[in-house]
PDB file of C-alpha atoms and ligand atoms in Angstrom:
ATOM      1  CA  UNK A 240     -10.624  -9.371 -51.347  1.00 73.00           C
ATOM      2  CA  UNK A 241      -6.878  -8.750 -51.268  1.00 87.00           C
ATOM      3  CA  UNK A 242      -4.668 -11.448 -49.740  1.00 90.00           C
ATOM      4  CA  UNK A 243      -3.248  -8.903 -47.253  1.00 92.00           C
ATOM      5  CA  UNK A 244      -6.695  -8.407 -45.703  1.00 93.00           C
ATOM      6  CA  UNK A 245      -7.287 -12.116 -45.303  1.00 95.00           C
ATOM      7  CA  UNK A 246      -3.884 -12.595 -43.637  1.00 96.00           C
ATOM      8  CA  UNK A 247      -4.607  -9.594 -41.366  1.00 96.00           C
ATOM      9  CA  UNK A 248      -7.982 -11.043 -40.279  1.00 95.00           C
ATOM     10  CA  UNK A 249      -6.433 -14.467 -39.640  1.00 97.00           C
ATOM     11  CA  UNK A 250      -3.751 -12.861 -37.445  1.00 97.00           C
ATOM     12  CA  UNK A 251      -6.388 -10.840 -35.541  1.00 97.00           C
ATOM     13  CA  UNK A 252      -8.481 -13.996 -35.036  1.00 97.00           C
ATOM     14  CA  UNK A 253      -5.451 -15.939 -33.767  1.00 97.00           C
ATOM     15  CA  UNK A 254      -4.591 -13.120 -31.340  1.00 97.00           C
ATOM     16  CA  UNK A 255      -8.200 -13.032 -30.067  1.00 97.00           C
ATOM     17  CA  UNK A 256      -8.231 -16.790 -29.470  1.00 97.00           C
ATOM     18  CA  UNK A 257      -4.812 -16.603 -27.768  1.00 96.00           C
ATOM     19  CA  UNK A 258      -6.132 -13.789 -25.545  1.00 96.00           C
ATOM     20  CA  UNK A 259      -9.183 -15.849 -24.549  1.00 96.00           C
ATOM     21  CA  UNK A 260      -7.078 -18.948 -23.853  1.00 94.00           C
ATOM     22  CA  UNK A 261      -4.670 -16.890 -21.746  1.00 92.00           C
ATOM     23  CA  UNK A 262      -7.501 -15.217 -19.788  1.00 93.00           C
ATOM     24  CA  UNK A 263      -9.277 -18.532 -19.110  1.00 93.00           C
ATOM     25  CA  UNK A 264      -6.004 -20.232 -18.174  1.00 91.00           C
ATOM     26  CA  UNK A 265      -5.363 -17.486 -15.597  1.00 89.00           C
ATOM     27  CA  UNK A 266      -8.957 -17.709 -14.327  1.00 91.00           C
ATOM     28  CA  UNK A 267      -9.177 -21.487 -13.963  1.00 92.00           C
ATOM     29  CA  UNK A 268      -5.651 -22.866 -13.564  1.00 92.00           C
ATOM     30  CA  UNK A 269      -3.991 -22.003 -10.251  1.00 91.00           C
ATOM     31  CA  UNK A 270      -0.761 -23.552 -11.514  1.00 92.00           C
ATOM     32  CA  UNK A 271      -0.655 -21.317 -14.621  1.00 91.00           C
ATOM     33  CA  UNK A 272      -1.646 -18.284 -12.565  1.00 90.00           C
ATOM     34  CA  UNK A 273       1.168 -18.980 -10.080  1.00 93.00           C
ATOM     35  CA  UNK A 274       3.654 -19.323 -12.939  1.00 92.00           C
ATOM     36  CA  UNK A 275       2.492 -16.061 -14.535  1.00 91.00           C
ATOM     37  CA  UNK A 276       2.492 -14.193 -11.209  1.00 93.00           C
ATOM     38  CA  UNK A 277       5.954 -15.569 -10.492  1.00 95.00           C
ATOM     39  CA  UNK A 278       7.188 -13.950 -13.726  1.00 95.00           C
ATOM     40  CA  UNK A 279       5.564 -10.648 -12.727  1.00 95.00           C
ATOM     41  CA  UNK A 280       7.219 -10.750  -9.292  1.00 97.00           C
ATOM     42  CA  UNK A 281      10.555 -11.510 -10.955  1.00 97.00           C
ATOM     43  CA  UNK A 282      10.046  -8.526 -13.269  1.00 97.00           C
ATOM     44  CA  UNK A 283       9.179  -6.280 -10.296  1.00 96.00           C
ATOM     45  CA  UNK A 284      12.286  -7.427  -8.424  1.00 96.00           C
ATOM     46  CA  UNK A 285      14.401  -6.680 -11.489  1.00 97.00           C
ATOM     47  CA  UNK A 286      12.856  -3.209 -11.899  1.00 95.00           C
ATOM     48  CA  UNK A 287      13.371  -2.369  -8.212  1.00 94.00           C
ATOM     49  CA  UNK A 288      16.969  -3.548  -8.468  1.00 95.00           C
ATOM     50  CA  UNK A 289      17.563  -1.393 -11.559  1.00 96.00           C
ATOM     51  CA  UNK A 290      16.053   1.774 -10.063  1.00 96.00           C
ATOM     52  CA  UNK A 291      17.095   1.621  -6.404  1.00 95.00           C
ATOM     53  CA  UNK A 292      18.315   5.228  -6.337  1.00 95.00           C
ATOM     54  CA  UNK A 293      15.127   6.616  -7.901  1.00 95.00           C
ATOM     55  CA  UNK A 294      12.981   4.679  -5.412  1.00 94.00           C
ATOM     56  CA  UNK A 295      15.107   5.921  -2.509  1.00 95.00           C
ATOM     57  CA  UNK A 296      14.793   9.503  -3.721  1.00 96.00           C
ATOM     58  CA  UNK A 297      10.998   9.147  -4.116  1.00 96.00           C
ATOM     59  CA  UNK A 298      10.566   7.764  -0.586  1.00 95.00           C
ATOM     60  CA  UNK A 299      12.852  10.478   0.804  1.00 96.00           C
ATOM     61  CA  UNK A 300      10.736  13.154  -0.911  1.00 97.00           C
ATOM     62  CA  UNK A 301       7.490  11.563   0.326  1.00 96.00           C
ATOM     63  CA  UNK A 302       8.876  11.368   3.879  1.00 95.00           C
ATOM     64  CA  UNK A 303       9.932  15.024   3.685  1.00 96.00           C
ATOM     65  CA  UNK A 304       6.586  16.154   2.226  1.00 96.00           C
ATOM     66  CA  UNK A 305       4.498  14.273   4.809  1.00 95.00           C
ATOM     67  CA  UNK A 306       6.674  15.108   7.827  1.00 95.00           C
ATOM     68  CA  UNK A 307       4.026  17.350   9.393  1.00 95.00           C
ATOM     69  CA  UNK A 308       1.198  14.870   8.930  1.00 95.00           C
ATOM     70  CA  UNK A 309       3.360  12.056  10.324  1.00 94.00           C
ATOM     71  CA  UNK A 310       4.115  14.146  13.418  1.00 95.00           C
ATOM     72  CA  UNK A 311       0.412  14.927  13.909  1.00 95.00           C
ATOM     73  CA  UNK A 312      -0.485  11.236  13.553  1.00 94.00           C
ATOM     74  CA  UNK A 313       2.269  10.187  15.975  1.00 94.00           C
ATOM     75  CA  UNK A 314       1.046  12.750  18.499  1.00 92.00           C
ATOM     76  CA  UNK A 315      -2.550  11.515  18.134  1.00 91.00           C
ATOM     77  CA  UNK A 316      -1.420   7.900  18.672  1.00 92.00           C
ATOM     78  CA  UNK A 317       0.564   8.928  21.758  1.00 87.00           C
ATOM     79  CA  UNK A 318      -2.497  10.757  23.106  1.00 83.00           C
ATOM     80  CA  UNK A 319      -4.647   7.698  22.365  1.00 85.00           C
ATOM     81  CA  UNK A 320      -2.390   5.431  24.421  1.00 84.00           C
ATOM     82  CA  UNK A 321      -2.307   7.790  27.370  1.00 82.00           C
ATOM     83  CA  UNK A 322      -4.607   6.660  30.217  1.00 85.00           C
ATOM     84  CA  UNK A 323      -6.643   9.474  31.707  1.00 87.00           C
ATOM     85  CA  UNK A 324      -9.039   9.851  34.601  1.00 90.00           C
ATOM     86  CA  UNK A 325     -11.182  12.746  35.769  1.00 93.00           C
ATOM     87  CA  UNK A 326     -10.316  14.959  38.728  1.00 94.00           C
ATOM     88  CA  UNK A 327     -12.330  14.148  41.871  1.00 94.00           C
ATOM     89  CA  UNK A 328     -12.715  17.862  42.623  1.00 95.00           C
ATOM     90  CA  UNK A 329     -13.153  19.764  39.344  1.00 96.00           C
ATOM     91  CA  UNK A 330     -13.741  17.032  36.782  1.00 93.00           C
ATOM     92  CA  UNK A 331     -10.842  17.995  34.511  1.00 94.00           C
ATOM     93  CA  UNK A 332      -9.242  15.182  32.476  1.00 91.00           C
ATOM     94  CA  UNK A 333      -5.858  14.300  33.995  1.00 92.00           C
ATOM     95  CA  UNK A 334      -3.253  11.546  33.627  1.00 89.00           C
ATOM     96  CA  UNK A 335      -3.829   8.377  35.657  1.00 88.00           C
ATOM     97  CA  UNK A 336      -0.430   8.629  37.337  1.00 88.00           C
ATOM     98  CA  UNK A 337      -0.653  12.332  38.310  1.00 90.00           C
ATOM     99  CA  UNK A 338      -0.733  13.184  42.025  1.00 94.00           C
ATOM    100  CA  UNK A 339      -2.149  16.670  41.624  1.00 95.00           C
ATOM    101  CA  UNK A 340      -4.757  18.043  39.219  1.00 95.00           C
ATOM    102  CA  UNK A 341      -3.232  20.294  36.586  1.00 93.00           C
ATOM    103  CA  UNK A 342      -6.449  22.300  36.470  1.00 94.00           C
ATOM    104  CA  UNK A 343      -7.382  22.961  40.119  1.00 96.00           C
ATOM    105  CA  UNK A 344      -4.115  21.829  41.782  1.00 95.00           C
ATOM    106  CA  UNK A 345      -5.829  19.621  44.347  1.00 95.00           C
ATOM    107  CA  UNK A 346      -4.364  16.239  45.454  1.00 94.00           C
ATOM    108  CA  UNK A 347      -5.994  13.164  43.961  1.00 92.00           C
TER     109      UNK A 347
HETATM  110 ZN1   ZN B  29      -9.111  19.318  39.517  1.00 66.52          ZN
END
């Protein structure tokens, strides 16, 4: 067997063991996990800082593309908050604070 092969297999074995150790350390050591996650958060903060303009442009595009859906949702929420009662005369659904029925016109 050539020496290159043996060295290659040793390196692969070392990487496998390192991978297992890393995985188990993350699974069982809260302290290590916190340290690792801290690095990831730092990296995310750095990336966000480096690409502020791209992120702004993406959120602007998303806001523009979903304008209609946002309006529909807002309208539905507004409708959901509105208190309604039923007309004493015709049974139509009317606002709680309305004096006259918008359907039959009679006083409540
Ligand atoms: Zn009515």
